[in-house]
Short mmCIF file of C-alpha atoms and ligand atoms in Angstrom, two decimals:
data_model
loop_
_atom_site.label_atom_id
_atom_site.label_comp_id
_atom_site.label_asym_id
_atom_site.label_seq_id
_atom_site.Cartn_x
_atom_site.Cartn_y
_atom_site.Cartn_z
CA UNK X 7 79.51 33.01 -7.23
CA UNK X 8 79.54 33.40 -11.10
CA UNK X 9 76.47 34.28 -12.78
CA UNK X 10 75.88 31.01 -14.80
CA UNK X 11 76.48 29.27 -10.60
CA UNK X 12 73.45 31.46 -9.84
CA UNK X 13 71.39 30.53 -12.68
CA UNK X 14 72.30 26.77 -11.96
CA UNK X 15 71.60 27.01 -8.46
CA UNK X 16 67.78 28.47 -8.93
CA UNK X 17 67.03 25.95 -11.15
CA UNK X 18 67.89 23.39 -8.30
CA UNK X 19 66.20 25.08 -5.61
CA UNK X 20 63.04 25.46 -8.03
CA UNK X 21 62.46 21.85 -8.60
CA UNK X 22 63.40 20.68 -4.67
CA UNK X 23 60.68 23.21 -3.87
CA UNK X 24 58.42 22.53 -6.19
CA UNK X 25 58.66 18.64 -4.93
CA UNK X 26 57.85 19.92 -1.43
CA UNK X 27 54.31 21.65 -2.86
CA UNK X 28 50.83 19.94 -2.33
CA UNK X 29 48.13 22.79 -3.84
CA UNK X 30 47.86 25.09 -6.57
CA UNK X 31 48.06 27.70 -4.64
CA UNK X 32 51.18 27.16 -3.39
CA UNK X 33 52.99 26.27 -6.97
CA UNK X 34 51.59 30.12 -7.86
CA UNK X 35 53.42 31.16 -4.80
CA UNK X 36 56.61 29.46 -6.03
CA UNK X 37 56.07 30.68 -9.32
CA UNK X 38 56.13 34.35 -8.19
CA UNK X 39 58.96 33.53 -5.99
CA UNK X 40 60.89 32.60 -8.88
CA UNK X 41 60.01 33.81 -11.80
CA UNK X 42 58.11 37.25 -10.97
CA UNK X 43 58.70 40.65 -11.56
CA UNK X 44 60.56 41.02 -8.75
CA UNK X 45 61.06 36.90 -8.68
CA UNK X 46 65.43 35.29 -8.19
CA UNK X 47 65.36 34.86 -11.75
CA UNK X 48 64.81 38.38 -12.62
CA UNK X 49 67.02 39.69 -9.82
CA UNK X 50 69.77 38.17 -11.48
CA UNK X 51 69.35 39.08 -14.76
CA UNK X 52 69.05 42.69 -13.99
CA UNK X 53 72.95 42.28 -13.43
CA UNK X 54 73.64 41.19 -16.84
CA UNK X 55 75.00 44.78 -17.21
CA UNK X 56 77.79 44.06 -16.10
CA UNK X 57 78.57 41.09 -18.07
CA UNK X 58 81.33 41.42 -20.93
CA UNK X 59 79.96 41.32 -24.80
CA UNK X 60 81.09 37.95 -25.02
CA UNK X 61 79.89 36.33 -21.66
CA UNK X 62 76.37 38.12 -22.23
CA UNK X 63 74.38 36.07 -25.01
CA UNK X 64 75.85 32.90 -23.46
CA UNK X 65 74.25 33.97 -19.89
CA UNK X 66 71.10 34.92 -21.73
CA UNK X 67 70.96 31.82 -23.15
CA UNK X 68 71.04 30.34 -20.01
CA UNK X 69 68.96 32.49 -17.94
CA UNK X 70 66.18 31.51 -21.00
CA UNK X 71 66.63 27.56 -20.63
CA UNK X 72 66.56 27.94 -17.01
CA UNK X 73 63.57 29.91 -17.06
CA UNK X 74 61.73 27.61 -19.50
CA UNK X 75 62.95 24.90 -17.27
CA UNK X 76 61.50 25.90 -14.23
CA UNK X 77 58.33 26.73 -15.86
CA UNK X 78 58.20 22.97 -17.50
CA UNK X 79 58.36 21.90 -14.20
CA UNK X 80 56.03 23.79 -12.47
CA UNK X 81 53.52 22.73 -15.66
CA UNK X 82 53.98 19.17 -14.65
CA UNK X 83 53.83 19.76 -11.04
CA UNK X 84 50.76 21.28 -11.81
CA UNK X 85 49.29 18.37 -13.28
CA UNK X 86 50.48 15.73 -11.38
CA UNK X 87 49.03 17.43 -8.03
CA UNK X 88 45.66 17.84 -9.95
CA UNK X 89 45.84 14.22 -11.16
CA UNK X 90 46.47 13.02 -7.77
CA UNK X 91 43.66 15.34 -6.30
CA UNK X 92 41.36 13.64 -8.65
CA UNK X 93 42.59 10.42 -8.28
CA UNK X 94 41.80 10.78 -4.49
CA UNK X 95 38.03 12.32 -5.28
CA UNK X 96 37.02 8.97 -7.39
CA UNK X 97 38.11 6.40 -4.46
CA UNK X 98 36.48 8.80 -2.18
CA UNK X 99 33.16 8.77 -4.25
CA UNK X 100 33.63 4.82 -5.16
CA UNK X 101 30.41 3.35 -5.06
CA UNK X 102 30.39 -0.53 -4.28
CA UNK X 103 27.20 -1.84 -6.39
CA UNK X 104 27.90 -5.14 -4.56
CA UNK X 105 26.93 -4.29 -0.81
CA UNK X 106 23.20 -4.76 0.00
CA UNK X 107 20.61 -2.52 -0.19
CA UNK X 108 18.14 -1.00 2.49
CA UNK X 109 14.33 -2.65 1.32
CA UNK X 110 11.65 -0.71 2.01
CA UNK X 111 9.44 -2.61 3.86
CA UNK X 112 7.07 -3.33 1.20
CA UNK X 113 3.00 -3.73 2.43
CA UNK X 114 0.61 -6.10 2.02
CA UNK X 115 -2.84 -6.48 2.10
CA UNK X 116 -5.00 -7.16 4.97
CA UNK X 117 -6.79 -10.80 4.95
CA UNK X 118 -10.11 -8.80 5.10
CA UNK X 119 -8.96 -6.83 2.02
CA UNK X 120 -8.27 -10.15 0.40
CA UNK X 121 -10.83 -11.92 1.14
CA UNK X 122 -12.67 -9.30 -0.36
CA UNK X 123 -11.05 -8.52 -2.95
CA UNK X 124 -11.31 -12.62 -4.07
CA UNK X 125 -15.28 -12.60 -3.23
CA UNK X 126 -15.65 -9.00 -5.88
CA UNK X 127 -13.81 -11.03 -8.79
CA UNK X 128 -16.32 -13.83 -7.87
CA UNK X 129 -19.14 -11.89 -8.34
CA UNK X 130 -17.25 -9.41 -11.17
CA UNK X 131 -17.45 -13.03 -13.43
CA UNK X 132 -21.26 -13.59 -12.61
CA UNK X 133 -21.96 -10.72 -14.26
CA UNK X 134 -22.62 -8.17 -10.81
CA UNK X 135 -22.13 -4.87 -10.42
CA UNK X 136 -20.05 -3.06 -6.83
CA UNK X 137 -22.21 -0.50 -5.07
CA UNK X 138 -21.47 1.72 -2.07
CA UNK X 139 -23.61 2.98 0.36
CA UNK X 140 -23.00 5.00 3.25
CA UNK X 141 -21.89 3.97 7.12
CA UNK X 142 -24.08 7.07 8.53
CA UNK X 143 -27.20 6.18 7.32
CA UNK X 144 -30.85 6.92 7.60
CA UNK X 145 -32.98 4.72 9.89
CA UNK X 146 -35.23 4.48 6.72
CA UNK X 147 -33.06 2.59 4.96
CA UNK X 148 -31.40 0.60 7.73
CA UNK X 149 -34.89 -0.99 9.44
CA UNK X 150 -37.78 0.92 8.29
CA UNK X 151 -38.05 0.40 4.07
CA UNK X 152 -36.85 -3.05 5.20
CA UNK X 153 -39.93 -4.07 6.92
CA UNK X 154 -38.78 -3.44 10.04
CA UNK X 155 -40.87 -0.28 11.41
CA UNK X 156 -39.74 1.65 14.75
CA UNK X 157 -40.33 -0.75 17.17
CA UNK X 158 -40.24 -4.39 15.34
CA UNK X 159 -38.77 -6.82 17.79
CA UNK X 160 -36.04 -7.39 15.27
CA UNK X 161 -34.43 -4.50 15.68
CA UNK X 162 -33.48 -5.85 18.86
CA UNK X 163 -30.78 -7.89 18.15
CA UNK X 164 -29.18 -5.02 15.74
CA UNK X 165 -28.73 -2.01 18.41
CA UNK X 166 -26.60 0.71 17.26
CA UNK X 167 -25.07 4.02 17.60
CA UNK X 168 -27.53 6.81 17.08
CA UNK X 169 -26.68 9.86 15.39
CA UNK X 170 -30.06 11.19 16.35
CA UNK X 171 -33.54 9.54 16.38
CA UNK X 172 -33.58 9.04 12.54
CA UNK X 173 -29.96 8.66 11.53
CA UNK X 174 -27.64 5.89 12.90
CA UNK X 175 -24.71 3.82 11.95
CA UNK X 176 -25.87 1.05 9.87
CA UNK X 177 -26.18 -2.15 11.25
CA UNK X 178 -26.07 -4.21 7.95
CA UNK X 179 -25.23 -3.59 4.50
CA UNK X 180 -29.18 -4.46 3.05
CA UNK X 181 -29.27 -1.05 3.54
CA UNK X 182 -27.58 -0.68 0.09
CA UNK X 183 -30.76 -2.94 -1.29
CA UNK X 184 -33.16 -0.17 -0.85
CA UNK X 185 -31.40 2.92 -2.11
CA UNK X 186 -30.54 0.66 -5.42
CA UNK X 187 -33.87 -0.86 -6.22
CA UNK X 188 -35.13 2.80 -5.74
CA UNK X 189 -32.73 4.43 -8.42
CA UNK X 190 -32.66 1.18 -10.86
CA UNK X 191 -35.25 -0.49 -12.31
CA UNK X 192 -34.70 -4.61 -12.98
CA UNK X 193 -32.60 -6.48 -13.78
CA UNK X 194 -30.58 -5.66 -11.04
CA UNK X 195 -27.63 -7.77 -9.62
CA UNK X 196 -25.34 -5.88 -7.50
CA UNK X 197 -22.97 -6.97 -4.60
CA UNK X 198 -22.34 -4.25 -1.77
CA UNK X 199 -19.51 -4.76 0.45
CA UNK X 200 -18.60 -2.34 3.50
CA UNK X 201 -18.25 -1.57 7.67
CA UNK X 202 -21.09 -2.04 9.48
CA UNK X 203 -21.31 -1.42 12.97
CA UNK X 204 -23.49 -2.78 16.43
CA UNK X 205 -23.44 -1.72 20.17
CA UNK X 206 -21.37 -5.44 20.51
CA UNK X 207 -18.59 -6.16 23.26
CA UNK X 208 -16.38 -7.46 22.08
CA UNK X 209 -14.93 -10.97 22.06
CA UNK X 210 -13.28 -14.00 19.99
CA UNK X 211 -16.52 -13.55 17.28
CA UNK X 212 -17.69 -10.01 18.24
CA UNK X 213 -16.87 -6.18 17.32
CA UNK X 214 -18.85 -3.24 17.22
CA UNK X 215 -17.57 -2.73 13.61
CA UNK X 216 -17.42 -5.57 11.34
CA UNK X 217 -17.88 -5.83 7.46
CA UNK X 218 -20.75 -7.10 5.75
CA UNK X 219 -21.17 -8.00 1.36
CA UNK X 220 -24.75 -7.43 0.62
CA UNK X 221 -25.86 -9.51 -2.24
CA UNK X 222 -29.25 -8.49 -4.77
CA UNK X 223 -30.68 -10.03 -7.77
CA UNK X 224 -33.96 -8.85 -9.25
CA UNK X 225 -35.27 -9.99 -12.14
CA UNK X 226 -38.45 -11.58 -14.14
CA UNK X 227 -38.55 -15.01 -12.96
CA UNK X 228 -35.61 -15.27 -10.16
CA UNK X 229 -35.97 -18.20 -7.58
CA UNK X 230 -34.57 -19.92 -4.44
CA UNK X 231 -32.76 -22.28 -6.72
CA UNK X 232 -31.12 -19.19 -8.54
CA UNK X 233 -29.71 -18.35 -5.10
CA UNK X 234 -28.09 -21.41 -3.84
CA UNK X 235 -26.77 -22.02 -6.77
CA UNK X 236 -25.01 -18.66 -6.80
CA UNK X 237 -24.09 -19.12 -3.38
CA UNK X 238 -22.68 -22.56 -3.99
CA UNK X 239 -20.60 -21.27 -6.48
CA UNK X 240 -19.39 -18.90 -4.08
CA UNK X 241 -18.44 -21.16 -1.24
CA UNK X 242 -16.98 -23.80 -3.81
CA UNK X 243 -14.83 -21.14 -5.60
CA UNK X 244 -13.99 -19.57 -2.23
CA UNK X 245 -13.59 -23.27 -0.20
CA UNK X 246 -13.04 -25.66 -2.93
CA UNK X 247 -14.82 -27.67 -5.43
CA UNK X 248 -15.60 -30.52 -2.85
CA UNK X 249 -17.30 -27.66 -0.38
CA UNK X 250 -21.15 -28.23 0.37
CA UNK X 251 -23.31 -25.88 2.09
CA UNK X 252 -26.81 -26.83 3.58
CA UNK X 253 -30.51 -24.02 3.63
CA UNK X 254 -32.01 -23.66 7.00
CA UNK X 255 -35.42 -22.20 7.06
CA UNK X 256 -35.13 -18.64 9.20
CA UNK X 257 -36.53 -15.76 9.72
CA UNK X 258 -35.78 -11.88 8.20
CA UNK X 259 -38.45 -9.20 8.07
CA UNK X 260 -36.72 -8.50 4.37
CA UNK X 261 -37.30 -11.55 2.98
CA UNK X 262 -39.96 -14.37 2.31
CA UNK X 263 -39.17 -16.90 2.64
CA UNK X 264 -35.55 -16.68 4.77
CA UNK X 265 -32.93 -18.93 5.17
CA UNK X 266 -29.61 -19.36 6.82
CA UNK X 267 -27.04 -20.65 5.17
CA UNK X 268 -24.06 -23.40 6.44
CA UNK X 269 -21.50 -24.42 5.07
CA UNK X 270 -20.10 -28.18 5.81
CA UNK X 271 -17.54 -27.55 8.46
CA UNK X 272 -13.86 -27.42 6.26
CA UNK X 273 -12.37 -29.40 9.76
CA UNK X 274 -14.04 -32.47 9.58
CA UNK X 275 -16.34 -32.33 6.68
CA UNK X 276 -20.11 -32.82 8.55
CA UNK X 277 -18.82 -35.15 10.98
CA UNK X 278 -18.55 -32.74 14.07
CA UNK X 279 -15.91 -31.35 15.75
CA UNK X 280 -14.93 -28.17 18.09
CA UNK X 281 -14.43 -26.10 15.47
CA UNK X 282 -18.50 -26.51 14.44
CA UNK X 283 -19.57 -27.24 17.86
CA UNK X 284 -20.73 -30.60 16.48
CA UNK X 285 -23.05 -29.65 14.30
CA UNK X 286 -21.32 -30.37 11.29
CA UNK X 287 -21.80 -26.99 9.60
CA UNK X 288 -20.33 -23.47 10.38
CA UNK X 289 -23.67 -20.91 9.79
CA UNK X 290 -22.24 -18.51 7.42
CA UNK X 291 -24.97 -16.06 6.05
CA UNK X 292 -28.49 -15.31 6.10
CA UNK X 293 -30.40 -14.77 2.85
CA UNK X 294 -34.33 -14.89 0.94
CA UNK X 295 -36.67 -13.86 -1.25
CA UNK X 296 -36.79 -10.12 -0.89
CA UNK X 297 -40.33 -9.47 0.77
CA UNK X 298 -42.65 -7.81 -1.32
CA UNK X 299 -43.61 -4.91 0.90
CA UNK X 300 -39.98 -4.23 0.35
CA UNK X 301 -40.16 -4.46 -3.48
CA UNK X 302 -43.51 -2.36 -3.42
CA UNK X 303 -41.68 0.13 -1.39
CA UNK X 304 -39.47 0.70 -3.69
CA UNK X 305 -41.62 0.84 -6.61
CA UNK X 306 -40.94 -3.06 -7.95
CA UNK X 307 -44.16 -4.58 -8.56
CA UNK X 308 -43.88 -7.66 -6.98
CA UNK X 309 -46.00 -9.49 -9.40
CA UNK X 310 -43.95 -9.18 -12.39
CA UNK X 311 -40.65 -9.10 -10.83
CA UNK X 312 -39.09 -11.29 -7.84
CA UNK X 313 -35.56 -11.83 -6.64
CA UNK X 314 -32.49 -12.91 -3.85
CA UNK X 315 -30.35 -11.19 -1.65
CA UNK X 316 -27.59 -12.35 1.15
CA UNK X 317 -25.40 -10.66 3.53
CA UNK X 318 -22.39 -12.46 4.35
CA UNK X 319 -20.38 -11.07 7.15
CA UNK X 320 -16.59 -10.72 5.65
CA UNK X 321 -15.08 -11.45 9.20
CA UNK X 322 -16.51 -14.89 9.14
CA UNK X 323 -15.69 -16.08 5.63
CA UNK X 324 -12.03 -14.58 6.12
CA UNK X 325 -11.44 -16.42 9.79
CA UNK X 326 -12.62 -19.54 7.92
CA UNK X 327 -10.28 -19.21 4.71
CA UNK X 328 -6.94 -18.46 6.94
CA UNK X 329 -8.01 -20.41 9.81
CA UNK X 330 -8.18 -17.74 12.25
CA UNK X 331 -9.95 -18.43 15.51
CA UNK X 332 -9.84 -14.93 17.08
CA UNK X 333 -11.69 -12.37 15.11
CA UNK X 334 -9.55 -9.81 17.19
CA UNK X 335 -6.66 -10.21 15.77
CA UNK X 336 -7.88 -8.88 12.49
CA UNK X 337 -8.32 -5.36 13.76
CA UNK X 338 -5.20 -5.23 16.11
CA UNK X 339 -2.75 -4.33 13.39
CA UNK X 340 0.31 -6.55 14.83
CA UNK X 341 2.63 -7.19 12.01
CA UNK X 342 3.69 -10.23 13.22
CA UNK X 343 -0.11 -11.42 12.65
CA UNK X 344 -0.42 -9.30 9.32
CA UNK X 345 2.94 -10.46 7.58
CA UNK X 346 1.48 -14.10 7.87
CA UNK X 347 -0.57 -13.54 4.66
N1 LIG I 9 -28.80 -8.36 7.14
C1 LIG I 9 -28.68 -9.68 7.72
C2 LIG I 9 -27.76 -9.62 8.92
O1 LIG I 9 -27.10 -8.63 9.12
C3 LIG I 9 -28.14 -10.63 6.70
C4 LIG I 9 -29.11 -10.81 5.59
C5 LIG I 9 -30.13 -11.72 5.69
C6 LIG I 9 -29.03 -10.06 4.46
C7 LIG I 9 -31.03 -11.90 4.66
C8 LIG I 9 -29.93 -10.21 3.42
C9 LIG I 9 -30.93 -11.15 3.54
O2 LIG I 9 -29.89 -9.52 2.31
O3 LIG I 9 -31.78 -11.30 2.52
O4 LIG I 9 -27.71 -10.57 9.66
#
């Protein structure tokens, strides 16, 4: 085979392999192969010596194109593989915006929290301030600096979990009353919201930990009428404009003089039903005057000042707003309830 035959046939045999490559690495293979130091190409040229004067620049002509040729083609080899490989990478990665997402389950709040939170902004526009108090409490401020000493037959119906003989779990939120009135001086008006708890079983209307919003107002000149009118604000902006609510004379050793407080039953509006047992009215919260002895106690003199306070168990306003007849299901956590609201 003549020389220039050679050269022609390893520029064939470059290109048919260079079709048959799929990496980089092996075009760099194929380049060595043919066009290395010790490569076809250069094993043919070192025979140029014995070419004739005339035949030699004409092979080393050739020998260049062929060489330039081969490399042009590995060059586009080159490039097409890598423009492939990436072509491959972007449908890989190929995000489709259109599919749905995953939601995250989003939460919501509890009814109680709510409720609450619609009673604060309530009280937030009359002009009343939020105060804490604590759950573990001292038996001072849960019975005693409320007029009801160790032993006062009221106490009965408020048993609780004792700590020890002078620290308990607070049975209602007028606890809150006493530790304010003794740090501020008048006017006060302050709404205290929180757990209370009471050695209850529990049932449909019962829990041994329920939530309570405390209610005070003291001031020069405060009356009953100041307090049902605050309270029918309440129950109107909670119920409705057409909601009534009724005063029952009661009893609490905290206040003189003590009422209960109904409101007109939302089911049949007075006229009895199951829901109200008849009566008309659904009791909803006890409230007063606050007692002087308490006042005194706390260094208000009752002569120049006077004022109201409530408690309002949350449970019962809540079950009343969403129409839910089992207090229960407010602390069992079942979504299906909870997503309801
Ligand atoms: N503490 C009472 C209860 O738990 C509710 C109550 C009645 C609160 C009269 C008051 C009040 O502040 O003045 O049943």
């Amino acid at each position: 085979m003549s020389m220039k035959e050679q050269l022609e046939q390893i520029e064939v045999a470059a290109k048919q392999a260079l079709s048959a490559v799929a990496d980089g690495k092996a075009i760099e293979e194929l380049r060595i192969r043919f066009l290395g130091k010790k490569g076809e190409l250069t094993a043919i040229l070192k025979q140029m010596g014995g070419l004739s004067a005339e035949e030699r620049p004409v092979i080393g002509q050739l020998a260049n194109k062929v060489r330039a040729d081969i490399e042009a083609a590995i060059a586009e080899r080159g490039s097409q593989l890598k423009s492939a490989a990436e072509e491959k990478r972007v449908k890989e990665e190929t995000l489709d915006v259109t599919m749905p997402g995953k939601a995250p389950r989003v939460g919501k709040l509890h009814p109680l929290s709510k409720t609450l939170e619609e009673v604060e902004e309530i009280f937030l526009g009359m002009g009343f301030e939020i105060v804490e108090g604590p759950e573990v409490e001292k038996d001072y401020y849960c019975f005693e600096a409320l007029n009801m000493p160790k032993h006062h037959p009221a106490r009965d119906t408020q048993d609780t979990f004792y700590i020890n003989d002078n620290v308990l779990l607070r049975t209602q939120t007028s606890s809150v009353q006493v530790r304010v009135m003794e740090k501020h001086r008048p006017p006060i008006r302050i709404i205290s919201p929180g757990r209370v708890y009471r050695s209850d079983a529990v049932d449909a209307t019962h829990s041994p930990l329920f939530h309570q919003i405390e209610g005070l107002v003291i001031d020069k000149g405060v009356t009953m009428a100041d307090l049902k009118g605050t309270l029918e604000l309440l129950m109107k902006r909670l119920y409705g404009e057409d909601t009534q609510i009724r005063l029952r004379p009661h009893h609490f050793p905290y206040t003189e003089p003590s009422a209960e407080v109904d409101l007109m039953c939302y089911n049949c509006h007075g006229a009895g039903c199951p829901l109200c047992k008849n009566e008309g009215y659904i009791e909803l919260l006890g409230a007063g005057m606050v007692h002087p002895k308490v006042l005194e106690g706390c260094g208000i003199d009752p002569e120049v000042y006077s004022g109201f306070a409530f408690g309002i168990g949350l449970e019962r306003i809540t079950m009343g707003n969403f129409e839910i007849k089992d207090m229960r299901l407010l602390y069992e956590n079942d979504m299906r309830f909870l997503e309801q609201f």
